[in-house]
């Protein structure tokens, strides 16, 4: 029998202290644990290594000859899906929480890393290592704030767990994959969601106050495929604000610098990704990256309706027009923003083309952000697939 060498440990940083990635830190949680020892190699903002980690997780990295791979990452299959009986209070229909509960109750895993909120604040993240379905369900719905999900990693070793599911967004999953071998697990399952434009808790407050009519009653929100932000309020009412009416000049500094320099919107390293942006309105979008992801999805096939992915429209002109508009912080008057929203919803990109629209808009914006603020990082930090996506557009200096 071979024995595994114990991993190296270092002293975790105190909450609030400056992190190795400095202002680019996304508070993924790794540095709150003794796995900080590996930070230089593992941190998504210090050492971009998506292609190498893809090869380790999925058996291959993105095929750079395939545009679908540039955009959506390594995948076996994509589909649109929704739960036949949605989970009340989930972000969408609750596919993520359902898969996690099934994995736990069937004994495939002993614990699930997910994030609840604190009692005092519905948007303040509180990562946990869940061991009951009730705890997983209490973690449903997005905490639209930077969340230190990996801060519970030390508990895994201490608990002696050998089979684990981690739910998380791209930057958390990159660091997790980089230390995966040190966790002493027999099997790690990774269930990811796409993620973009995340904010600190203070940034969220500013976003809600600048954009919603009733910031204190917002329960959750999403940037939807109909080109509107949908705010759900405590009384169940929905408020919509067109993207083109957002006060971009006031919101420019709201998004965290980590998210302004992220090129892993689609969570390239998860086994299975559950989002919405490649699916028709009201449906979720599923990307199966490898056999492990397929095994996870198979657990809930009888609880979901599915349909193939579709794609229509042409995003390119809309993306090209949005680049200087965002750069200059242009805000349209509300009537014009509403009109533009209606027109673009009728004739604009749908399905996978909408996902490409969102990826293109964010990667071009983020490329400019890194180029202007961290020019020395640009070449190594931007993955090759993102350089090709950005290379389709004319960017201002
Ligand atoms: P639920 O069953 O409600 O479960 C949600 C799960 O997300 C929970 O298990 C919880 O632990 C986890 N979670 C919540 N907040 C965080 C967080 N901050 N960090 C890590 N994990 C968290 N999808 C898109 O297609 N396009 C987008 O632009 C997009 N942006 C997103 C931005 C953020 C900040 C987040 C957290 C998610 C985003 N998603 C996006 C994913 C999407 O909003 C849904 O989370 C996904 O479709 C799952 O819905 P559900 O009903 O199955 O999830
Ligand atoms: Fe540490 Fe994560 Fe911040 Fe990088 S992003 S410095 S790994 S906490």
Tab-separated table of C-alpha atoms and ligand atoms in Angstrom:
chain	number	residue	atom	x	y	z
A	1	UNK	CA	0.000	0.000	0.000
A	2	UNK	CA	1.296	3.462	-0.825
A	3	UNK	CA	1.006	6.109	1.834
A	4	UNK	CA	0.088	9.672	0.916
A	5	UNK	CA	2.531	12.313	2.178
A	6	UNK	CA	0.780	14.782	4.480
A	7	UNK	CA	0.128	18.088	2.774
A	8	UNK	CA	1.905	21.229	3.852
A	9	UNK	CA	0.170	23.732	6.085
A	10	UNK	CA	0.638	27.428	6.732
A	11	UNK	CA	-1.046	29.794	9.132
A	12	UNK	CA	-4.396	31.048	7.836
A	13	UNK	CA	-4.783	34.806	7.455
A	14	UNK	CA	-6.938	36.722	9.913
A	15	UNK	CA	-10.308	37.951	8.593
A	16	UNK	CA	-9.992	41.392	7.031
A	17	UNK	CA	-6.212	41.204	6.530
A	18	UNK	CA	-4.708	41.921	3.107
A	19	UNK	CA	-4.665	38.827	0.879
A	20	UNK	CA	-1.859	37.750	-1.467
A	21	UNK	CA	-3.913	38.770	-4.542
A	22	UNK	CA	-4.392	42.219	-2.917
A	23	UNK	CA	-7.269	44.205	-4.456
A	24	UNK	CA	-7.886	41.426	-6.999
A	25	UNK	CA	-8.797	38.959	-4.218
A	26	UNK	CA	-12.304	37.505	-4.677
A	27	UNK	CA	-12.413	36.264	-1.066
A	28	UNK	CA	-12.735	32.674	-2.258
A	29	UNK	CA	-11.882	31.448	1.243
A	30	UNK	CA	-8.649	29.546	0.528
A	31	UNK	CA	-6.556	32.036	2.516
A	32	UNK	CA	-8.828	31.563	5.549
A	33	UNK	CA	-7.406	28.042	5.833
A	34	UNK	CA	-4.007	26.394	6.178
A	35	UNK	CA	-4.201	25.600	2.462
A	36	UNK	CA	-2.971	29.182	2.014
A	37	UNK	CA	0.363	27.405	1.796
A	38	UNK	CA	-0.536	26.735	-1.873
A	39	UNK	CA	-1.891	30.202	-2.666
A	40	UNK	CA	0.746	31.307	-5.181
A	41	UNK	CA	-0.024	28.347	-7.363
A	42	UNK	CA	-3.736	27.961	-6.561
A	43	UNK	CA	-5.151	31.501	-6.596
A	44	UNK	CA	-7.095	32.203	-9.795
A	45	UNK	CA	-5.828	35.799	-9.771
A	46	UNK	CA	-2.150	35.017	-9.164
A	47	UNK	CA	-1.754	32.015	-11.439
A	48	UNK	CA	-4.217	31.552	-14.279
A	49	UNK	CA	-3.947	27.892	-15.305
A	50	UNK	CA	-7.357	26.992	-16.710
A	51	UNK	CA	-6.000	24.825	-19.574
A	52	UNK	CA	-3.804	22.689	-17.278
A	53	UNK	CA	-6.576	22.228	-14.709
A	54	UNK	CA	-9.115	21.396	-17.456
A	55	UNK	CA	-6.838	18.628	-18.704
A	56	UNK	CA	-6.569	17.223	-15.176
A	57	UNK	CA	-10.317	17.455	-14.429
A	58	UNK	CA	-11.850	16.570	-17.807
A	59	UNK	CA	-9.083	14.658	-19.600
A	60	UNK	CA	-8.582	17.472	-22.134
A	61	UNK	CA	-8.447	21.253	-22.323
A	62	UNK	CA	-10.601	23.403	-24.625
A	63	UNK	CA	-10.235	22.647	-28.333
A	64	UNK	CA	-9.181	26.034	-29.682
A	65	UNK	CA	-10.452	25.093	-33.160
A	66	UNK	CA	-14.005	24.943	-31.796
A	67	UNK	CA	-15.865	28.165	-31.059
A	68	UNK	CA	-18.291	26.303	-28.781
A	69	UNK	CA	-15.282	25.317	-26.666
A	70	UNK	CA	-14.030	28.932	-26.525
A	71	UNK	CA	-17.369	30.043	-25.158
A	72	UNK	CA	-18.723	27.183	-23.069
A	73	UNK	CA	-15.595	25.189	-22.157
A	74	UNK	CA	-15.016	21.429	-22.359
A	75	UNK	CA	-18.386	19.691	-22.555
A	76	UNK	CA	-20.072	16.461	-23.531
A	77	UNK	CA	-23.576	17.880	-23.726
A	78	UNK	CA	-25.664	21.016	-23.128
A	79	UNK	CA	-29.419	21.263	-22.581
A	80	UNK	CA	-32.200	23.455	-21.232
A	81	UNK	CA	-34.008	22.073	-18.190
A	82	UNK	CA	-36.411	22.927	-15.425
A	83	UNK	CA	-37.702	21.078	-12.401
A	84	UNK	CA	-41.203	19.667	-12.806
A	85	UNK	CA	-41.800	20.832	-9.226
A	86	UNK	CA	-39.605	23.857	-8.563
A	87	UNK	CA	-38.172	24.388	-5.089
A	88	UNK	CA	-39.880	27.342	-3.440
A	89	UNK	CA	-37.399	30.181	-2.841
A	90	UNK	CA	-34.593	28.732	-5.025
A	91	UNK	CA	-32.793	31.077	-7.438
A	92	UNK	CA	-34.419	29.427	-10.467
A	93	UNK	CA	-36.094	26.020	-10.201
A	94	UNK	CA	-33.650	24.575	-7.672
A	95	UNK	CA	-31.795	22.034	-9.835
A	96	UNK	CA	-28.561	22.716	-7.903
A	97	UNK	CA	-30.110	22.097	-4.475
A	98	UNK	CA	-31.963	19.020	-5.752
A	99	UNK	CA	-28.804	17.368	-7.120
A	100	UNK	CA	-26.962	18.093	-3.850
A	101	UNK	CA	-29.778	16.620	-1.718
A	102	UNK	CA	-29.939	13.484	-3.901
A	103	UNK	CA	-26.179	12.946	-3.678
A	104	UNK	CA	-26.270	13.212	0.088
A	105	UNK	CA	-29.369	11.084	0.746
A	106	UNK	CA	-28.166	8.340	-1.622
A	107	UNK	CA	-24.833	8.218	0.223
A	108	UNK	CA	-22.719	9.271	-2.783
A	109	UNK	CA	-21.158	11.955	-0.602
A	110	UNK	CA	-20.819	12.533	3.127
A	111	UNK	CA	-20.901	16.319	2.982
A	112	UNK	CA	-21.688	19.292	0.728
A	113	UNK	CA	-19.888	22.637	0.699
A	114	UNK	CA	-22.500	25.336	0.061
A	115	UNK	CA	-23.377	28.803	1.325
A	116	UNK	CA	-26.200	29.906	3.589
A	117	UNK	CA	-26.734	33.491	4.750
A	118	UNK	CA	-26.362	34.879	8.273
A	119	UNK	CA	-29.480	35.313	10.437
A	120	UNK	CA	-29.089	39.088	10.475
A	121	UNK	CA	-28.569	39.684	6.744
A	122	UNK	CA	-30.087	37.747	3.847
A	123	UNK	CA	-27.205	38.727	1.550
A	124	UNK	CA	-24.291	38.070	3.940
A	125	UNK	CA	-22.747	34.740	2.907
A	126	UNK	CA	-22.102	32.017	5.495
A	127	UNK	CA	-20.364	29.000	3.920
A	128	UNK	CA	-21.077	25.630	5.550
A	129	UNK	CA	-20.183	21.969	5.249
A	130	UNK	CA	-23.734	20.565	5.069
A	131	UNK	CA	-24.473	17.041	6.245
A	132	UNK	CA	-28.293	17.097	6.025
A	133	UNK	CA	-30.719	17.931	3.183
A	134	UNK	CA	-32.253	20.634	5.412
A	135	UNK	CA	-28.906	22.439	5.579
A	136	UNK	CA	-28.530	22.215	1.772
A	137	UNK	CA	-32.023	23.592	1.220
A	138	UNK	CA	-31.295	26.445	3.628
A	139	UNK	CA	-28.409	27.369	1.290
A	140	UNK	CA	-30.669	27.690	-1.793
A	141	UNK	CA	-30.819	31.015	-3.682
A	142	UNK	CA	-27.816	33.157	-4.762
A	143	UNK	CA	-25.905	35.257	-2.287
A	144	UNK	CA	-24.949	37.897	-4.880
A	145	UNK	CA	-21.806	38.785	-2.949
A	146	UNK	CA	-18.223	37.510	-2.832
A	147	UNK	CA	-18.419	34.380	-0.714
A	148	UNK	CA	-15.521	32.572	1.003
A	149	UNK	CA	-16.883	29.081	0.217
A	150	UNK	CA	-13.439	27.468	0.595
A	151	UNK	CA	-13.109	28.722	4.181
A	152	UNK	CA	-14.640	25.414	5.335
A	153	UNK	CA	-11.899	23.294	3.700
A	154	UNK	CA	-10.099	22.632	7.016
A	155	UNK	CA	-13.287	21.098	8.426
A	156	UNK	CA	-13.197	18.435	5.732
A	157	UNK	CA	-9.906	16.992	6.835
A	158	UNK	CA	-10.877	17.269	10.487
A	159	UNK	CA	-14.200	15.456	9.849
A	160	UNK	CA	-12.451	12.575	8.091
A	161	UNK	CA	-14.855	12.789	5.126
A	162	UNK	CA	-13.700	10.965	2.012
A	163	UNK	CA	-16.493	11.756	-0.470
A	164	UNK	CA	-17.460	15.371	-0.965
A	165	UNK	CA	-19.578	17.633	-3.166
A	166	UNK	CA	-18.533	21.264	-3.528
A	167	UNK	CA	-20.939	23.847	-4.980
A	168	UNK	CA	-19.251	27.045	-6.104
A	169	UNK	CA	-18.426	29.712	-8.670
A	170	UNK	CA	-15.412	29.804	-11.018
A	171	UNK	CA	-12.716	31.439	-8.852
A	172	UNK	CA	-13.548	29.189	-5.889
A	173	UNK	CA	-13.459	26.113	-8.110
A	174	UNK	CA	-10.108	27.042	-9.712
A	175	UNK	CA	-8.451	27.251	-6.287
A	176	UNK	CA	-10.223	24.069	-5.191
A	177	UNK	CA	-9.021	22.104	-8.236
A	178	UNK	CA	-5.466	23.311	-7.600
A	179	UNK	CA	-5.460	21.872	-4.044
A	180	UNK	CA	-7.753	18.900	-4.787
A	181	UNK	CA	-4.977	16.336	-4.353
A	182	UNK	CA	-4.081	17.722	-0.920
A	183	UNK	CA	-7.604	17.228	0.482
A	184	UNK	CA	-7.160	13.503	1.082
A	185	UNK	CA	-10.484	12.636	-0.594
A	186	UNK	CA	-11.449	9.449	-2.417
A	187	UNK	CA	-13.864	11.340	-4.633
A	188	UNK	CA	-14.593	15.017	-5.187
A	189	UNK	CA	-17.706	16.095	-7.111
A	190	UNK	CA	-17.928	19.691	-8.330
A	191	UNK	CA	-21.258	21.361	-9.126
A	192	UNK	CA	-20.701	24.854	-10.505
A	193	UNK	CA	-22.778	27.862	-11.451
A	194	UNK	CA	-21.720	30.538	-13.926
A	195	UNK	CA	-20.856	33.818	-12.203
A	196	UNK	CA	-20.270	37.387	-13.301
A	197	UNK	CA	-20.356	40.957	-11.902
A	198	UNK	CA	-20.201	39.933	-8.265
A	199	UNK	CA	-19.826	42.548	-5.554
A	200	UNK	CA	-18.739	43.066	-1.980
A	201	UNK	CA	-21.555	43.457	0.567
A	202	UNK	CA	-21.101	47.271	0.439
A	203	UNK	CA	-21.055	47.191	-3.367
A	204	UNK	CA	-24.332	45.252	-3.341
A	205	UNK	CA	-25.937	47.921	-1.178
A	206	UNK	CA	-24.877	50.603	-3.654
A	207	UNK	CA	-26.181	48.555	-6.594
A	208	UNK	CA	-29.580	47.999	-4.908
A	209	UNK	CA	-29.879	51.641	-3.868
A	210	UNK	CA	-28.973	52.962	-7.329
A	211	UNK	CA	-31.135	50.528	-9.293
A	212	UNK	CA	-34.191	49.339	-7.310
A	213	UNK	CA	-37.157	51.435	-6.170
A	214	UNK	CA	-37.273	49.540	-2.863
A	215	UNK	CA	-33.751	48.272	-2.046
A	216	UNK	CA	-34.585	47.097	1.475
A	217	UNK	CA	-37.235	44.577	0.347
A	218	UNK	CA	-35.243	42.859	-2.444
A	219	UNK	CA	-35.056	39.093	-1.822
A	220	UNK	CA	-33.165	38.202	-4.971
A	221	UNK	CA	-32.339	39.489	-8.424
A	222	UNK	CA	-31.012	38.257	-11.757
A	223	UNK	CA	-29.827	39.829	-15.024
A	224	UNK	CA	-32.311	38.013	-17.282
A	225	UNK	CA	-32.394	36.881	-20.903
A	226	UNK	CA	-35.029	39.567	-21.665
A	227	UNK	CA	-32.336	42.242	-21.167
A	228	UNK	CA	-33.819	43.378	-17.858
A	229	UNK	CA	-32.752	43.045	-14.250
A	230	UNK	CA	-35.555	41.280	-12.350
A	231	UNK	CA	-35.779	42.156	-8.655
A	232	UNK	CA	-38.009	39.914	-6.551
A	233	UNK	CA	-39.385	41.655	-3.461
A	234	UNK	CA	-40.495	40.270	-0.077
A	235	UNK	CA	-44.186	40.489	-1.054
A	236	UNK	CA	-43.524	38.363	-4.169
A	237	UNK	CA	-43.776	41.311	-6.604
A	238	UNK	CA	-41.272	41.581	-9.464
A	239	UNK	CA	-39.653	44.876	-10.451
A	240	UNK	CA	-37.839	45.032	-13.801
A	241	UNK	CA	-35.200	47.542	-14.920
A	242	UNK	CA	-33.830	47.463	-18.501
A	243	UNK	CA	-30.063	46.792	-18.754
A	244	UNK	CA	-29.738	49.820	-20.997
A	245	UNK	CA	-31.201	52.038	-18.289
A	246	UNK	CA	-28.637	51.075	-15.631
A	247	UNK	CA	-26.740	54.023	-14.264
A	248	UNK	CA	-23.425	52.747	-15.603
A	249	UNK	CA	-21.576	55.919	-14.596
A	250	UNK	CA	-22.510	55.336	-10.926
A	251	UNK	CA	-22.098	51.580	-11.117
A	252	UNK	CA	-18.640	51.497	-12.685
A	253	UNK	CA	-16.841	50.933	-9.402
A	254	UNK	CA	-19.456	48.660	-7.860
A	255	UNK	CA	-18.272	45.360	-9.302
A	256	UNK	CA	-15.358	43.783	-7.431
A	257	UNK	CA	-11.947	44.190	-9.175
A	258	UNK	CA	-11.666	40.372	-9.115
A	259	UNK	CA	-14.859	40.082	-11.186
A	260	UNK	CA	-13.677	42.835	-13.549
A	261	UNK	CA	-10.615	40.706	-14.288
A	262	UNK	CA	-12.287	37.276	-14.458
A	263	UNK	CA	-12.410	35.200	-17.648
A	264	UNK	CA	-14.092	32.136	-16.202
A	265	UNK	CA	-17.748	33.163	-16.439
A	266	UNK	CA	-18.810	29.589	-17.357
A	267	UNK	CA	-17.046	27.756	-14.516
A	268	UNK	CA	-14.674	25.773	-16.736
A	269	UNK	CA	-13.483	23.352	-14.071
A	270	UNK	CA	-16.763	22.094	-12.583
A	271	UNK	CA	-17.976	18.605	-13.530
A	272	UNK	CA	-21.496	19.942	-14.099
A	273	UNK	CA	-22.610	23.567	-14.543
A	274	UNK	CA	-26.143	24.829	-13.910
A	275	UNK	CA	-26.984	28.392	-14.984
A	276	UNK	CA	-29.667	29.967	-17.153
A	277	UNK	CA	-28.096	32.163	-19.811
A	278	UNK	CA	-27.907	29.595	-22.671
A	279	UNK	CA	-31.566	28.588	-22.245
A	280	UNK	CA	-34.927	30.127	-23.205
A	281	UNK	CA	-36.516	32.458	-20.641
A	282	UNK	CA	-37.783	30.498	-17.610
A	283	UNK	CA	-35.493	27.511	-18.224
A	284	UNK	CA	-32.113	26.628	-16.722
A	285	UNK	CA	-29.042	25.837	-18.806
A	286	UNK	CA	-27.014	22.730	-18.091
A	287	UNK	CA	-23.463	21.942	-19.248
A	288	UNK	CA	-22.212	18.400	-18.667
A	289	UNK	CA	-18.409	18.583	-18.769
A	290	UNK	CA	-17.387	14.999	-18.019
A	291	UNK	CA	-18.576	11.551	-16.874
A	292	UNK	CA	-18.729	12.651	-13.239
A	293	UNK	CA	-21.061	15.492	-14.243
A	294	UNK	CA	-23.238	13.054	-16.183
A	295	UNK	CA	-23.447	10.772	-13.137
A	296	UNK	CA	-24.639	13.749	-11.055
A	297	UNK	CA	-27.250	14.869	-13.586
A	298	UNK	CA	-28.596	11.320	-14.021
A	299	UNK	CA	-29.729	11.386	-10.374
A	300	UNK	CA	-32.415	13.985	-11.138
A	301	UNK	CA	-33.413	13.106	-14.736
A	302	UNK	CA	-36.866	11.930	-13.600
A	303	UNK	CA	-37.458	15.220	-11.733
A	304	UNK	CA	-36.681	17.569	-14.642
A	305	UNK	CA	-38.125	18.421	-18.042
A	306	UNK	CA	-35.470	18.951	-20.694
A	307	UNK	CA	-35.142	20.270	-24.244
A	308	UNK	CA	-32.198	20.776	-26.597
A	309	UNK	CA	-30.325	24.079	-26.628
A	310	UNK	CA	-31.227	26.584	-29.372
A	311	UNK	CA	-29.522	29.647	-30.779
A	312	UNK	CA	-30.891	32.554	-32.837
A	313	UNK	CA	-30.042	36.162	-33.732
A	314	UNK	CA	-26.658	37.791	-34.136
A	315	UNK	CA	-25.025	39.379	-31.102
A	316	UNK	CA	-21.980	40.927	-32.711
A	317	UNK	CA	-23.194	44.422	-33.594
A	318	UNK	CA	-24.894	44.816	-30.196
A	319	UNK	CA	-21.660	43.825	-28.428
A	320	UNK	CA	-19.537	46.153	-30.567
A	321	UNK	CA	-21.929	49.068	-29.835
A	322	UNK	CA	-21.959	48.350	-26.113
A	323	UNK	CA	-18.148	48.536	-25.750
A	324	UNK	CA	-17.693	52.334	-26.121
A	325	UNK	CA	-21.080	53.003	-24.439
A	326	UNK	CA	-19.955	51.169	-21.300
A	327	UNK	CA	-16.484	52.649	-21.493
A	328	UNK	CA	-17.872	56.190	-21.509
A	329	UNK	CA	-20.487	55.396	-18.857
A	330	UNK	CA	-23.422	56.368	-21.086
A	331	UNK	CA	-26.869	56.090	-19.455
A	332	UNK	CA	-29.947	56.278	-21.650
A	333	UNK	CA	-33.101	58.061	-20.475
A	334	UNK	CA	-35.533	55.446	-19.090
A	335	UNK	CA	-38.033	55.709	-21.992
A	336	UNK	CA	-35.236	55.057	-24.522
A	337	UNK	CA	-33.834	52.224	-22.415
A	338	UNK	CA	-37.278	50.560	-22.249
A	339	UNK	CA	-37.794	50.939	-25.977
A	340	UNK	CA	-34.371	49.522	-26.735
A	341	UNK	CA	-35.080	46.617	-24.344
A	342	UNK	CA	-38.328	45.801	-26.167
A	343	UNK	CA	-36.719	45.947	-29.624
A	344	UNK	CA	-33.698	43.884	-28.691
A	345	UNK	CA	-35.860	41.308	-26.907
A	346	UNK	CA	-37.903	40.822	-30.130
A	347	UNK	CA	-35.056	40.654	-32.610
A	348	UNK	CA	-32.019	40.154	-30.386
A	349	UNK	CA	-29.900	37.097	-29.583
A	350	UNK	CA	-31.596	34.116	-27.942
A	351	UNK	CA	-30.480	30.834	-26.348
A	352	UNK	CA	-26.767	30.159	-26.816
A	353	UNK	CA	-26.427	33.405	-28.795
A	354	UNK	CA	-27.633	35.326	-25.727
A	355	UNK	CA	-24.979	33.515	-23.653
A	356	UNK	CA	-22.360	34.524	-26.255
A	357	UNK	CA	-23.640	38.115	-26.069
A	358	UNK	CA	-23.161	38.165	-22.316
A	359	UNK	CA	-19.732	36.468	-22.470
A	360	UNK	CA	-18.491	38.809	-25.221
A	361	UNK	CA	-19.707	41.942	-23.407
A	362	UNK	CA	-18.031	40.920	-20.143
A	363	UNK	CA	-14.758	39.604	-21.581
A	364	UNK	CA	-14.211	42.728	-23.714
A	365	UNK	CA	-14.947	44.962	-20.701
A	366	UNK	CA	-12.678	42.869	-18.454
A	367	UNK	CA	-9.877	42.731	-21.023
A	368	UNK	CA	-9.829	46.556	-21.119
A	369	UNK	CA	-9.882	46.667	-17.315
A	370	UNK	CA	-6.841	44.384	-16.996
A	371	UNK	CA	-5.016	46.094	-19.860
A	372	UNK	CA	-5.429	49.526	-18.255
A	373	UNK	CA	-4.958	48.601	-14.604
A	374	UNK	CA	-2.630	45.583	-14.655
A	375	UNK	CA	-0.822	45.737	-18.028
A	376	UNK	CA	1.983	43.540	-16.692
A	377	UNK	CA	-0.533	40.753	-15.973
A	378	UNK	CA	-2.417	40.868	-19.277
A	379	UNK	CA	-0.507	38.260	-21.310
A	380	UNK	CA	-0.468	35.509	-18.676
A	381	UNK	CA	-3.755	36.244	-16.926
A	382	UNK	CA	-6.067	36.167	-19.952
A	383	UNK	CA	-6.552	32.579	-21.166
A	384	UNK	CA	-6.075	31.872	-24.879
A	385	UNK	CA	-9.804	31.185	-25.490
A	386	UNK	CA	-10.682	34.603	-24.017
A	387	UNK	CA	-8.057	36.335	-26.159
A	388	UNK	CA	-9.727	34.807	-29.218
A	389	UNK	CA	-13.186	35.928	-28.089
A	390	UNK	CA	-11.993	39.482	-27.436
A	391	UNK	CA	-10.014	39.489	-30.717
A	392	UNK	CA	-13.327	39.493	-32.668
A	393	UNK	CA	-13.975	43.106	-31.621
A	394	UNK	CA	-12.477	46.536	-32.080
A	395	UNK	CA	-11.524	47.898	-28.656
A	396	UNK	CA	-10.784	51.496	-27.640
A	397	UNK	CA	-7.281	52.196	-26.300
B	1	LIG	P1	-30.445	26.909	-6.004
B	1	LIG	O1	-31.054	25.539	-5.839
B	1	LIG	O2	-31.197	28.106	-5.511
B	1	LIG	O3	-28.978	26.848	-5.308
B	1	LIG	C1	-28.080	27.923	-5.401
B	1	LIG	C2	-26.716	27.403	-4.936
B	1	LIG	O4	-25.743	28.427	-5.182
B	1	LIG	C3	-26.658	27.090	-3.457
B	1	LIG	O5	-26.280	25.752	-3.302
B	1	LIG	C4	-25.568	28.013	-2.868
B	1	LIG	O6	-24.699	27.289	-2.018
B	1	LIG	C5	-24.804	28.487	-4.104
B	1	LIG	N1	-24.391	29.894	-3.994
B	1	LIG	C6	-25.193	30.952	-3.731
B	1	LIG	N2	-24.482	32.088	-3.744
B	1	LIG	C7	-23.186	31.751	-3.990
B	1	LIG	C8	-21.976	32.489	-4.087
B	1	LIG	N3	-21.943	33.819	-3.956
B	1	LIG	N4	-20.825	31.800	-4.332
B	1	LIG	C9	-20.849	30.461	-4.491
B	1	LIG	N5	-21.970	29.712	-4.408
B	1	LIG	C10	-23.125	30.355	-4.163
B	1	LIG	N6	-25.979	31.994	-14.309
B	1	LIG	C11	-25.977	32.397	-15.601
B	1	LIG	O7	-26.367	31.623	-16.474
B	1	LIG	N7	-25.518	33.639	-15.955
B	1	LIG	C12	-25.067	34.542	-15.029
B	1	LIG	O8	-24.685	35.653	-15.370
B	1	LIG	C13	-25.031	34.145	-13.661
B	1	LIG	N8	-24.552	34.979	-12.705
B	1	LIG	C14	-24.467	34.532	-11.404
B	1	LIG	C15	-23.867	35.359	-10.439
B	1	LIG	C16	-23.721	34.896	-9.121
B	1	LIG	C17	-23.061	35.788	-8.102
B	1	LIG	C18	-24.171	33.591	-8.760
B	1	LIG	C19	-23.982	33.064	-7.346
B	1	LIG	C20	-24.781	32.781	-9.715
B	1	LIG	C21	-24.942	33.237	-11.033
B	1	LIG	N9	-25.523	32.436	-12.022
B	1	LIG	C22	-25.531	32.841	-13.336
B	1	LIG	C23	-26.136	31.125	-11.676
B	1	LIG	C24	-27.669	31.209	-11.511
B	1	LIG	O9	-28.057	32.480	-11.012
B	1	LIG	C25	-28.213	30.145	-10.522
B	1	LIG	O10	-27.429	30.145	-9.344
B	1	LIG	C26	-28.142	28.752	-11.097
B	1	LIG	O11	-28.887	28.688	-12.291
B	1	LIG	C27	-28.688	27.720	-10.096
B	1	LIG	O12	-30.048	27.958	-9.837
B	1	LIG	P2	-30.862	26.927	-8.908
B	1	LIG	O13	-32.264	27.398	-8.735
B	1	LIG	O14	-30.644	25.534	-9.437
B	1	LIG	O15	-30.028	27.119	-7.537
B	2	LIG	FE1	-6.521	33.891	-1.370
B	2	LIG	FE2	-8.738	33.246	-2.778
B	2	LIG	FE3	-8.099	35.829	-2.318
B	2	LIG	FE4	-6.626	34.383	-4.044
B	2	LIG	S1	-8.825	34.940	-4.299
B	2	LIG	S2	-5.841	35.767	-2.442
B	2	LIG	S3	-6.685	32.353	-3.047
B	2	LIG	S4	-8.689	34.276	-0.753
